[in-house]
Coordinates of C-alpha atoms in Angstrom, one line a residue:
X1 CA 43.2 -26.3 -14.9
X2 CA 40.1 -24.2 -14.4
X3 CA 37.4 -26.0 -11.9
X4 CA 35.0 -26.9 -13.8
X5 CA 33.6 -29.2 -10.6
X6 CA 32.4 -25.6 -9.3
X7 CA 28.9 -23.9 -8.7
X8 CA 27.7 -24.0 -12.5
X9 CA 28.9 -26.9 -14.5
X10 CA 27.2 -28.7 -11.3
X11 CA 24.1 -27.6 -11.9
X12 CA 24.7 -28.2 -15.8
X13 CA 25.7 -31.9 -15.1
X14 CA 23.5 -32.8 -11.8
X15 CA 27.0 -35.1 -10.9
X16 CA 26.7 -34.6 -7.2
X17 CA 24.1 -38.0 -6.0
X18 CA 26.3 -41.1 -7.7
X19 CA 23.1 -42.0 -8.7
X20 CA 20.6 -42.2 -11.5
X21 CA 19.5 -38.7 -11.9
X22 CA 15.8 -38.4 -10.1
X23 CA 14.4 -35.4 -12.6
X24 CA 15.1 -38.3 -15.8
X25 CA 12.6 -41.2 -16.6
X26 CA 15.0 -44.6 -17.7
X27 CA 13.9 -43.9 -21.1
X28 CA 15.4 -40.1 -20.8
X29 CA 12.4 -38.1 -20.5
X30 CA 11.9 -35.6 -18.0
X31 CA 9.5 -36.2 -15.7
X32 CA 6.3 -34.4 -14.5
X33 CA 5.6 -33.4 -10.8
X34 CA 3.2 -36.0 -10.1
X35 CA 5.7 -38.5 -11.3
X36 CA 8.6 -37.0 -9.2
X37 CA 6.1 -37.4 -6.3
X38 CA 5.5 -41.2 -7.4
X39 CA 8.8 -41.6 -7.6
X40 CA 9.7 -41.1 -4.3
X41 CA 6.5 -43.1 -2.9
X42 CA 5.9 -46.3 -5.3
X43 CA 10.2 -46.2 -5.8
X44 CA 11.4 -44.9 -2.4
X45 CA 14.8 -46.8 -3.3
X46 CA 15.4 -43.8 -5.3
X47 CA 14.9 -41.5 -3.2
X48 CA 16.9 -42.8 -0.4
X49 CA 20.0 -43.3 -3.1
X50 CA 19.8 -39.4 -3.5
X51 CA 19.7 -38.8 1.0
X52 CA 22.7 -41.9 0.8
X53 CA 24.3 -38.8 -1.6
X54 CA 23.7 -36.5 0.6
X55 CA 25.5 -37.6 3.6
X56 CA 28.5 -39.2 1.6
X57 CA 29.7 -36.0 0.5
X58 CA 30.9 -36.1 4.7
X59 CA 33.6 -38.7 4.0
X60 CA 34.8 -38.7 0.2
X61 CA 38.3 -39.1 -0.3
X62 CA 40.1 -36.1 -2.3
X63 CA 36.4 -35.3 -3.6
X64 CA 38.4 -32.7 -5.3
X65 CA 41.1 -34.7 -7.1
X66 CA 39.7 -33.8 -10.8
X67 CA 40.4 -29.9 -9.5
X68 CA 43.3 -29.6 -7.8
X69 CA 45.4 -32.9 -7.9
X70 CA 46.1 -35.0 -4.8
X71 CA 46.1 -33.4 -1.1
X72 CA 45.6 -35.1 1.9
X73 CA 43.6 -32.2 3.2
X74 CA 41.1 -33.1 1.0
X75 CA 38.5 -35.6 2.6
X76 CA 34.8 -34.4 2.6
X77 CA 33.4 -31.9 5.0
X78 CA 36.1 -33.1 8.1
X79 CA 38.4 -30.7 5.8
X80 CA 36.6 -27.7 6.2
X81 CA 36.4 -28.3 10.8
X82 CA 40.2 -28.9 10.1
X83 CA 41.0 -25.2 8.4
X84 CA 38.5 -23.5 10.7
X85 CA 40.1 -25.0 13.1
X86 CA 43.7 -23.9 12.3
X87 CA 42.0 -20.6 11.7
X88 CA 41.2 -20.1 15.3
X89 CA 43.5 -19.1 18.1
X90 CA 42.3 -22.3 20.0
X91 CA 44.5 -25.4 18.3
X92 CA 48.3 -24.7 18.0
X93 CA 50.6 -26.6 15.8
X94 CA 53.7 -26.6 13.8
X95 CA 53.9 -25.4 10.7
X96 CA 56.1 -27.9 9.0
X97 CA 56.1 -30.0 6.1
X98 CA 54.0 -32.3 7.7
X99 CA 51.2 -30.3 9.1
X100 CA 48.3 -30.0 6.3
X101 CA 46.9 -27.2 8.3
X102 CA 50.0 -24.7 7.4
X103 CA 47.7 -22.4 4.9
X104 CA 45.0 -22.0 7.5
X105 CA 47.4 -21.5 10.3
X106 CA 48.9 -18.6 8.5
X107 CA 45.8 -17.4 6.7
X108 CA 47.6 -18.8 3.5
X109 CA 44.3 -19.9 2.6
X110 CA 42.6 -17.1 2.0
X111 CA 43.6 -16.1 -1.8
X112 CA 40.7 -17.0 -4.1
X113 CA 43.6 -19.0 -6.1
X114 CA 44.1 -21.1 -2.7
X115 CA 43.4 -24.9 -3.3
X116 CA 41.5 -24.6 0.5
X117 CA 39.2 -22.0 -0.9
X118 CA 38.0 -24.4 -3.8
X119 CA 37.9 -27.2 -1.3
X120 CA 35.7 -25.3 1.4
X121 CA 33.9 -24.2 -1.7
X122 CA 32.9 -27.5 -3.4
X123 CA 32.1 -29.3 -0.4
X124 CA 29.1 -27.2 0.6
X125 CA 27.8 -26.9 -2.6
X126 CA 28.0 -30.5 -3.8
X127 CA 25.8 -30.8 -0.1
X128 CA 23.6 -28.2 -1.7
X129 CA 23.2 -29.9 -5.1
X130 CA 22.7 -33.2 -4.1
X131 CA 20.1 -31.9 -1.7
X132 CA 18.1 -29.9 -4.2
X133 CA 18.2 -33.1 -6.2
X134 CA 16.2 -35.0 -3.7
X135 CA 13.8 -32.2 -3.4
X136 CA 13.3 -31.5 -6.5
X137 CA 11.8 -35.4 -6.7
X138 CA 10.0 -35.7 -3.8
X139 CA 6.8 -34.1 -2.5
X140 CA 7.3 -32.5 1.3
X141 CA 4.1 -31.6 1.5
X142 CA 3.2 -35.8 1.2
X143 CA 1.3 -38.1 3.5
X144 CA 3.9 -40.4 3.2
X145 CA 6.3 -40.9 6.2
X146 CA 9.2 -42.3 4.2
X147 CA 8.7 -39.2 1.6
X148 CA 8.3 -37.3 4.5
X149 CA 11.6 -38.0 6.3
X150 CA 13.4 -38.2 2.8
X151 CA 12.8 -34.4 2.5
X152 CA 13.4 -33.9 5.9
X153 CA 17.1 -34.9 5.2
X154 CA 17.3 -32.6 2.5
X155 CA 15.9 -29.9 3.9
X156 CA 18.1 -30.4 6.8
X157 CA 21.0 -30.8 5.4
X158 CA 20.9 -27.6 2.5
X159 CA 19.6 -25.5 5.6
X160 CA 23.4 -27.2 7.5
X161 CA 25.1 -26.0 4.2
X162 CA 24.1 -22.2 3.9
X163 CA 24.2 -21.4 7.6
X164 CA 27.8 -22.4 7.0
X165 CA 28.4 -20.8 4.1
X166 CA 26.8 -18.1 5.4
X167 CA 29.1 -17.3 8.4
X168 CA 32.3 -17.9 6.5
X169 CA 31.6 -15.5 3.5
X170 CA 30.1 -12.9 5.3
X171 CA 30.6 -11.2 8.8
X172 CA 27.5 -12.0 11.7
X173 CA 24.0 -11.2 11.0
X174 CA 23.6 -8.6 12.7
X175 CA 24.6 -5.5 10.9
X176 CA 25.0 -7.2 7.8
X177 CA 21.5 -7.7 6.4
X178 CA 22.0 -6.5 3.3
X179 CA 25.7 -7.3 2.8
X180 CA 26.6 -9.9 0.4
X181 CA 26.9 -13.1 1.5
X182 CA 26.9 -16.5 -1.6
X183 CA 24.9 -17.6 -4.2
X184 CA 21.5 -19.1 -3.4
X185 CA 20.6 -22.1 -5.5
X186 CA 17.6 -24.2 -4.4
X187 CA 15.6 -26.5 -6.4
X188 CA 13.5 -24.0 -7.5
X189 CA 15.6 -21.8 -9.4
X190 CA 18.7 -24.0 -10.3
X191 CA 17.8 -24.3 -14.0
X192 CA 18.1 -20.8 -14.0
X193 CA 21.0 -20.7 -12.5
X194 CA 22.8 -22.7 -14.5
X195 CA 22.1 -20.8 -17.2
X196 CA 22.1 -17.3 -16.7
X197 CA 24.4 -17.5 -13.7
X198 CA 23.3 -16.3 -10.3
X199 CA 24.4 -13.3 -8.2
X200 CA 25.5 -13.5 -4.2
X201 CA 22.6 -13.0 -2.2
X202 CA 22.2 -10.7 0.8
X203 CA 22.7 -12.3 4.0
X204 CA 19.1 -11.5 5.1
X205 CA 18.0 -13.6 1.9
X206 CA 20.3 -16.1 2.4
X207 CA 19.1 -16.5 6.4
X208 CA 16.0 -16.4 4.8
X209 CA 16.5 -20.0 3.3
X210 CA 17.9 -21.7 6.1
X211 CA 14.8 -20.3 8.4
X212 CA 12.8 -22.1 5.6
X213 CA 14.9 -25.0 5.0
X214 CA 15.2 -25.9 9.1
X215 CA 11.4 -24.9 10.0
X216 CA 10.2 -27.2 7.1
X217 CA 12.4 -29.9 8.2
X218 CA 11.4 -29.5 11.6
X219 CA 7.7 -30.4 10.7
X220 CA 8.4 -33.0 8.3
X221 CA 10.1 -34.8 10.4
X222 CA 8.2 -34.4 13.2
X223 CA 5.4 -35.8 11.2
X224 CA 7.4 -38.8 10.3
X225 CA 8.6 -39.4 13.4
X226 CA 4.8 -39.2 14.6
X227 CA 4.1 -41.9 11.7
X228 CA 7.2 -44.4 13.4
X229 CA 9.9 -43.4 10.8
X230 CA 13.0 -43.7 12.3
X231 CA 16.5 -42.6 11.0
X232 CA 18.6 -45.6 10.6
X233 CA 21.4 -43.8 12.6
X234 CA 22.9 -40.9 13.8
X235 CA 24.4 -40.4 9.9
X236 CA 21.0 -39.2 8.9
X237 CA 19.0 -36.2 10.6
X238 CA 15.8 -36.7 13.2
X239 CA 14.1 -33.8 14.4
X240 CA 16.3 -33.1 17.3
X241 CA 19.5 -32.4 15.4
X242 CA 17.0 -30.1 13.1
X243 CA 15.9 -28.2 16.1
X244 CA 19.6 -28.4 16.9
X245 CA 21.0 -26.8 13.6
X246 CA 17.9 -23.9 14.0
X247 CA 19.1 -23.5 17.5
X248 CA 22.5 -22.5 15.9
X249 CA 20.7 -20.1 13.2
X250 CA 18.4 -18.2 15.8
X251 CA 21.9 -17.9 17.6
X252 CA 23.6 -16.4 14.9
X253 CA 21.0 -14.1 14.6
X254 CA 20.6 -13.0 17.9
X255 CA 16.9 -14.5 18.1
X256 CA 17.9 -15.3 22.0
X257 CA 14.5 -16.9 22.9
X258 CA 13.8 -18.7 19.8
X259 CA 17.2 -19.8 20.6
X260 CA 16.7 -20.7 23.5
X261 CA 13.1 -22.7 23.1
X262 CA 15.4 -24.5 20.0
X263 CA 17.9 -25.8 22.1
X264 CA 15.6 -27.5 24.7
X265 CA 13.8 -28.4 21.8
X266 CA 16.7 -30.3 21.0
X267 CA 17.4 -31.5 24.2
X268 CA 13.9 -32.6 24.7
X269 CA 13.5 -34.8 21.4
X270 CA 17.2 -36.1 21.4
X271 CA 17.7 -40.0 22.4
X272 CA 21.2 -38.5 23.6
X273 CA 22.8 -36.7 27.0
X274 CA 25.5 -35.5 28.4
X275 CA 28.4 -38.0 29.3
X276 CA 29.1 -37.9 32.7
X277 CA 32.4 -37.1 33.5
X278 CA 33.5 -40.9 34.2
X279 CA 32.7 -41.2 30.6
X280 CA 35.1 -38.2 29.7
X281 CA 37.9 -39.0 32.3
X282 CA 39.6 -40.7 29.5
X283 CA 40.5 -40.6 25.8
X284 CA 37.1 -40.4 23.6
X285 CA 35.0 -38.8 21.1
X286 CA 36.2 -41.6 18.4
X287 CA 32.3 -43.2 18.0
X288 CA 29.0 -42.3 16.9
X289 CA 27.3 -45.1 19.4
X290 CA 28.9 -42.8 22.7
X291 CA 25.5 -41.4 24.2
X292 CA 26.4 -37.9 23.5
X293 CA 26.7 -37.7 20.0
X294 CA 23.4 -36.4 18.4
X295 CA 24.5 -36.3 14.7
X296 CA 28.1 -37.8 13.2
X297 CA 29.9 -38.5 10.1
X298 CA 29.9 -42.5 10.2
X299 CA 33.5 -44.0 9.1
X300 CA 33.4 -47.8 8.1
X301 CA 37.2 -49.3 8.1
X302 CA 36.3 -49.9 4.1
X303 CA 35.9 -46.1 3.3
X304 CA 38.9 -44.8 0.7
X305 CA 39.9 -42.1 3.3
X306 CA 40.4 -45.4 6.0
X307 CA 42.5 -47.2 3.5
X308 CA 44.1 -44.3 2.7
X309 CA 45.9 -44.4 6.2
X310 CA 46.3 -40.7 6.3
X311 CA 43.9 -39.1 4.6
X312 CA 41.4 -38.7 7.0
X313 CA 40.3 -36.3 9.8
X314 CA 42.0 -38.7 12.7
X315 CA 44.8 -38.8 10.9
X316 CA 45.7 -35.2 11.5
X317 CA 43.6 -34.5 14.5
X318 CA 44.7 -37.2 16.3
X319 CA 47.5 -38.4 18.6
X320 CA 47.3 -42.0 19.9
X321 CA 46.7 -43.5 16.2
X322 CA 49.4 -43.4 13.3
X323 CA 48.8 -40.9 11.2
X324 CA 50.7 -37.2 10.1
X325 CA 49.9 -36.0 13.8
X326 CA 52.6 -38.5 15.3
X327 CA 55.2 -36.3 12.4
X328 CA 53.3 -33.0 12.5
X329 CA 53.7 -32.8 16.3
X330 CA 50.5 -33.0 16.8
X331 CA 47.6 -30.9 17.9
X332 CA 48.2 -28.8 20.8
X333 CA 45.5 -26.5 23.1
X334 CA 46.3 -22.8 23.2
X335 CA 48.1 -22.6 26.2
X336 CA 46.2 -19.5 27.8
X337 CA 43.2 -21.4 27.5
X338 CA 44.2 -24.6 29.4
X339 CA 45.9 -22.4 31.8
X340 CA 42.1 -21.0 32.4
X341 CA 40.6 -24.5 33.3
X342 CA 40.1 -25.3 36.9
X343 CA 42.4 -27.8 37.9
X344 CA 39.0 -29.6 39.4
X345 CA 37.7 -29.7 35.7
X346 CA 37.9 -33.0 34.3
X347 CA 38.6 -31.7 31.0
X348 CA 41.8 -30.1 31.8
X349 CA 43.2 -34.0 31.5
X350 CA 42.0 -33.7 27.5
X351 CA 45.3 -32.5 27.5
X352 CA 48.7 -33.0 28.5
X353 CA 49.7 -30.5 30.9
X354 CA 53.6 -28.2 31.3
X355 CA 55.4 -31.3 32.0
X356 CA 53.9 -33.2 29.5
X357 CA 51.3 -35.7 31.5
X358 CA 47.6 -35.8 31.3
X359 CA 46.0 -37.2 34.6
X360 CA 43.8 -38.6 32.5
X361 CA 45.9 -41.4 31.1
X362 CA 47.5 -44.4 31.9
X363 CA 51.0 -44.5 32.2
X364 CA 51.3 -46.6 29.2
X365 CA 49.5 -43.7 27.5
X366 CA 51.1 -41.2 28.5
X367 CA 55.0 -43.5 28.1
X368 CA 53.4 -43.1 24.5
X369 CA 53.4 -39.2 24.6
X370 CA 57.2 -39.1 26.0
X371 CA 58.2 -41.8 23.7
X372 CA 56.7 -39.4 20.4
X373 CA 58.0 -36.3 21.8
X374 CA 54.7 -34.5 22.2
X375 CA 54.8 -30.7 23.5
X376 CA 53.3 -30.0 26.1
X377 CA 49.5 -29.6 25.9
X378 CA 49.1 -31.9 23.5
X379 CA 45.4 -33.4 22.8
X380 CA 44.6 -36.1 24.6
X381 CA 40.7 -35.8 23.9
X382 CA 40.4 -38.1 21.0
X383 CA 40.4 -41.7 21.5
X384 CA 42.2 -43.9 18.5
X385 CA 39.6 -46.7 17.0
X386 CA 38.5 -49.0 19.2
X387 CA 40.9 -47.9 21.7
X388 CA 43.9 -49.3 20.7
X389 CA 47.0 -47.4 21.6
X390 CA 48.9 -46.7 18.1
X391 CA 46.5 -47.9 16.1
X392 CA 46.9 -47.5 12.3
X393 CA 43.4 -48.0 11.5
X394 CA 42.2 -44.8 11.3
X395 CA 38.3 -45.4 11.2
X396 CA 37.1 -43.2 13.8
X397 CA 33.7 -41.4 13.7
X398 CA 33.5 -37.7 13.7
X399 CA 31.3 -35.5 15.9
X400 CA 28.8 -33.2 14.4
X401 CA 26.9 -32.0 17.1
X402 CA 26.4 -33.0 20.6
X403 CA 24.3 -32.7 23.0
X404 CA 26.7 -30.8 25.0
X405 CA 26.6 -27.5 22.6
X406 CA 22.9 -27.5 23.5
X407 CA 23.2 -26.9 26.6
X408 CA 25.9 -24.7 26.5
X409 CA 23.8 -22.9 23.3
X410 CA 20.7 -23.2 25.9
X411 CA 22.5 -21.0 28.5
X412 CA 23.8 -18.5 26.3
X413 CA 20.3 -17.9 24.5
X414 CA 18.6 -17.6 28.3
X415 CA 21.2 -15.0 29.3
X416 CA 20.5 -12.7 26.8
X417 CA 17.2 -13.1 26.5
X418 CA 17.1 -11.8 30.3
X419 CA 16.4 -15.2 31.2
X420 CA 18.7 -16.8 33.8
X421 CA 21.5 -18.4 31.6
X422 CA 23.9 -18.6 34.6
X423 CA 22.2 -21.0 36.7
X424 CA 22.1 -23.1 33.3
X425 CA 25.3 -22.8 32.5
X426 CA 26.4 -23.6 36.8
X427 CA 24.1 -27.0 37.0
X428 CA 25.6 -28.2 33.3
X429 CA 29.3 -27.9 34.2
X430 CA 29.0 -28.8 37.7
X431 CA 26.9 -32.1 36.7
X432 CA 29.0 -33.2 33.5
X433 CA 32.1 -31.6 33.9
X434 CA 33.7 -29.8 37.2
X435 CA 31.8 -30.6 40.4
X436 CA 33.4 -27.2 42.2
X437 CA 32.4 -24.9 38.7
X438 CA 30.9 -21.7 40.1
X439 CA 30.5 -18.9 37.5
X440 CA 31.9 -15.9 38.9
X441 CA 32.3 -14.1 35.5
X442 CA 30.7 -10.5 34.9
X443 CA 30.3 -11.0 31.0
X444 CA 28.4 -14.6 31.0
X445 CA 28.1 -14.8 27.3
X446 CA 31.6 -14.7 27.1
X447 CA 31.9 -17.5 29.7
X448 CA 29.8 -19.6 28.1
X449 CA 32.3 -18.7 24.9
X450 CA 35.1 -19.9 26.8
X451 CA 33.2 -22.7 28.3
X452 CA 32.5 -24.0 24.2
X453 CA 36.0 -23.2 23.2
X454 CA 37.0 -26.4 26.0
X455 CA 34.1 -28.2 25.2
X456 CA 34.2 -28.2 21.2
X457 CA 38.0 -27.9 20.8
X458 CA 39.0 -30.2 17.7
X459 CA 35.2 -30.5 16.6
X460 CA 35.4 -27.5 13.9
X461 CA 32.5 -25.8 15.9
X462 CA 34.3 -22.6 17.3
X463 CA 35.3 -20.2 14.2
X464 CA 31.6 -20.0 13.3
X465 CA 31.0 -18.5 17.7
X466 CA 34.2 -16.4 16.2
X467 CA 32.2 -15.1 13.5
X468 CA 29.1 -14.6 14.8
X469 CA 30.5 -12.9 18.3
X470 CA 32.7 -10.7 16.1
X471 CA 35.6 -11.9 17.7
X472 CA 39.1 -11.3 16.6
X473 CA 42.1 -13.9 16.9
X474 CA 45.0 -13.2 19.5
X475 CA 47.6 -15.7 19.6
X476 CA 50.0 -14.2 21.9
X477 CA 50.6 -16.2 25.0
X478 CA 48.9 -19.6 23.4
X479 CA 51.9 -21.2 22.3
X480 CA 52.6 -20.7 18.6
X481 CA 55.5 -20.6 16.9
X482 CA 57.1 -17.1 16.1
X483 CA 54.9 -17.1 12.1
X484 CA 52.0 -17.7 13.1
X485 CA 51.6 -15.5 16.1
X486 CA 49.2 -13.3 14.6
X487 CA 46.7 -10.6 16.3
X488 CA 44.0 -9.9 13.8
X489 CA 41.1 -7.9 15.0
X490 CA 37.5 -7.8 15.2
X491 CA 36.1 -7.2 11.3
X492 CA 39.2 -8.1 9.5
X493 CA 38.4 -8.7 5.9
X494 CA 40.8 -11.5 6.1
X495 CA 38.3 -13.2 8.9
X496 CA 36.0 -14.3 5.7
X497 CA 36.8 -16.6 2.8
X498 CA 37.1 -15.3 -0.9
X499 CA 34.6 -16.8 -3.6
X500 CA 37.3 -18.8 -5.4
X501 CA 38.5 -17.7 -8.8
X502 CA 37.0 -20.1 -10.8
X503 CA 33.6 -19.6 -9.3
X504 CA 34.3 -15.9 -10.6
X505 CA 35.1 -16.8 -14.0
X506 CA 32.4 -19.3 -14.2
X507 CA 29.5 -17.7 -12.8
X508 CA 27.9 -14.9 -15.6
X509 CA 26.3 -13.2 -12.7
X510 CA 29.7 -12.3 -10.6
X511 CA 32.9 -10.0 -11.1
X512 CA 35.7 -9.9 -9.6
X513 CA 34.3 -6.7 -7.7
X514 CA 31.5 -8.9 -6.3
X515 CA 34.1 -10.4 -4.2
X516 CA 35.1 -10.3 -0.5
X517 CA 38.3 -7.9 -0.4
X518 CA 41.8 -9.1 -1.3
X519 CA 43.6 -8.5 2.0
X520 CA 47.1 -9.2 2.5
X521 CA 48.2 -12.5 5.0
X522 CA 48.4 -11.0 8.6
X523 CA 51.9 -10.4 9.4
X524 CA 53.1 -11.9 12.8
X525 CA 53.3 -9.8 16.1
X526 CA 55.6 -10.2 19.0
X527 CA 54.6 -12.7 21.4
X528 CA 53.7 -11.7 24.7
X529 CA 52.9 -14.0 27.9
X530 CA 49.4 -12.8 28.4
X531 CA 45.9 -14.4 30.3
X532 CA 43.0 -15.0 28.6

């Protein structure tokens, strides 16, 4: 069936909050913009019903079902880190019947027919949607601190949307202004839109936004904040993670000291910090209470994708909890990469090593990784709920940002803003992670790359430092099998994601010839025993 659950039949239907529509009165008349403003001050419950919308777009299970049937790659925004995942050169795994991340290890995912393209497509935008809903209700230029931090949310979280969008449609800023990057629907123009369609945006516009978006959200907050509103967890968006997503932005556009003054931003309004490496000398990263965690998807043991009992991010990602990882094989580390961690690096025990064994485990645990036949490398970073060995409740939280990527974002920014970046980058890993760490590297950018791609790895973080390095994707020597060692270079059209077809044939304002180039699935090289 065509999607009709794409870019315009949601702005024609508004379906995106699962609540009462905030731009209709109860009797079904439209509402002025004073009301919309009263709305969200005398009637805040509204209001915060539209944010609640927001952020459960994270977790839906098969959000997607109406467009593409059932697939248990299909759980909220966890699916997209999953394929960029696969995408990278970073997380080997077997492509077999049981591996949900096949397409995206093969670049299978790539045709504009692909049911990953509609997925990656309709998450972000049903984010978009439900955001302009709230802002199109609520006044962000209000004296009211619950108003106030409602927008802030919004703001945030559209800004969160289009930087992605932004990086996986279109190759890194630089060089790219005026290339053409997605669609840019705010509250402002989406009646518009949805009538007379809507054309892709240059990247420069599209930055635009999100510089608007994240600086706006950045003084809301900050106001509400000032006024004692509080998020009511680490679901929702404070200031910090805003700083935090601009940090990212002014990174992707090579703005190295507004960067770099974004990250300590960050660092400096954040109630989080690094965990020690005691805290990281065993299985983790399973809850949004850990002290590093800055912003995460919250799972409750209720949720549909939890009493699914595979369909969820865990499930996959994981490999001390049941779920399709204990038949994929699980998720393994390229092996060129673990083979460049220092043996005195406490993160080199996030995975099992040659033979097999993670010092980082008990020998219960790591009975448990003989006993499943794990490969060797095997992730040993994520902890199952509650710590229970084989557990089949898959409730885990997911990471969205830590802490940890702002200091290593911090370093990177100071480095090539002539600042010193290396000392940064020394005093973080030595503290939090290696205690012998000395950087020795000429190309310290690229150290710090290599320093994220340990840090982040399973966190869907590293294809958008891919994309906005201009990296290519070398498996050789990591450990794949024989299909899906692939070399694609630097600038490869088949690095970005196709607009999917229905979006094409929906949209009045797009052709076919508006899209990214068709480009054949990479053909497999010979593998070679190569370093990093």
């Amino acid at each position: 069936m065509k999607l009709k659950y794409f870019l315009f039949a949601a702005l024609a239907t508004s379906a995106f909050t699962a609540c009462e529509d905030l731009d209709t009165a109860p009797e079904g008349a439209t509402l002025t913009e004073d009301q919309k403003v009263e709305v969200g001050t005398a009637k805040p419950e509204r209001a915060e019903a539209g944010v609640r919308g927001i952020f459960s777009q994270f977790n839906v299970y098969m959000p997607n079902y109406d467009a593409i049937g059932s697939r248990h790659n299909d759980f909220g925004y966890s699916s997209i880190m999953f394929f960029t995942d696969c995408n990278t050169e970073d997380l080997v795994s077997a492509d077999n019947g049981y591996n949900w991340g096949g397409s995206s290890l093969t670049y299978d995912d790539r045709p504009y027919t692909s049911r990953e393209s509609q997925i990656v497509w309709n998450d972000y935008y049903k984010i978009v949607f439900s955001a302009n809903t709230v802002l199109g209700s609520v006044n962000a230029d209000s004296e009211d601190a619950l108003t106030l931090y409602y927008a802030g949310q919004a703001l945030a979280a559209r800004g969160f949307a289009y930087l992605e969008l932004a990086q996986l449609y279109q190759f890194n800023y630089k060089g790219h202004e005026k290339s053409a990057c997605v669609p840019l629907i705010t509250d402002q123009n989406s009646s518009q839109a949805a009538t007379e369609g809507a054309p892709r945006a240059t990247v420069e516009a599209v930055y635009a936004q999100i510089n608007t978006d994240l600086t706006k959200a950045i003084e809301v907050l900050s106001k509400a904040k000032a006024a004692g509103q509080k998020r009511s967890d680490r679901r929702y968006i404070d200031v910090a993670v805003a700083y935090g997503l601009r940090a990212r932005m002014n990174l992707a556009m090579q703005n190295w000291a507004a960067a770099a003054a974004d990250a300590q931003a960050a660092i400096d309004n954040s109630d989080a910090r690094p965990a020690t490496i005691e805290e990281v000398s065993k299985p983790t990263f399973s809850s949004a209470d850990e002290p590093n965690w800055m912003w995460a998807i919250y799972i409750a043991e209720t949720d549909d994708v939890v009493q699914s009992g595979i369909v969820n991010w865990i499930s996959h990602n994981g490999t001390f909890n049941y779920g399709y990882g204990q038949y994929s094989g699980g998720h393994q580390i390229s092996k060129k990469l673990y083979n460049s961690i220092s043996d005195t690096d406490i993160r080199k025990g996030w995975w099992s090593d040659a033979d097999g064994v993670s010092a980082n485990l008990s020998d219960e645990w790591n009975a448990y990784l003989a006993d499943n036949s794990f490969a060797p490398y095997t992730n040993c970073k994520f902890a199952p709920y509650q710590n229970i060995l084989n557990n089949d409740v898959n409730a885990n939280d997911i990471p969205l940002m830590r802490i940890e990527e702002m200091y290593l974002i911090l370093a990177e920014a100071q480095q090539m803003a002539g600042q010193d970046g290396k000392s940064t980058l020394e005093k973080f890993v030595k503290t939090y992670r290696d205690p012998a760490y000395s950087c020795t590297a000429s190309d310290i950018q690229n150290e710090i790359y290599r320093q994220k791609r340990i840090e982040l790895w399973g966190e869907g973080r590293i294809w958008f430092d891919v994309m906005r390095l201009n990296k290519g994707v070398d498996r050789r020597g990591a450990g794949y099998e024989p299909n899906c060692v692939l070399n694609i270079p630097a600038g490869d059209p088949i690095l970005l994601w196709r607009l999917p077809q229905t979006e094409i044939n929906g949209n009045s304002a797009l052709t076919d010839a508006d899209n990214n180039a068709a480009t054949p699935v990479p053909t497999a090289v010979e593998d070679a025993d190569i370093a990093l």
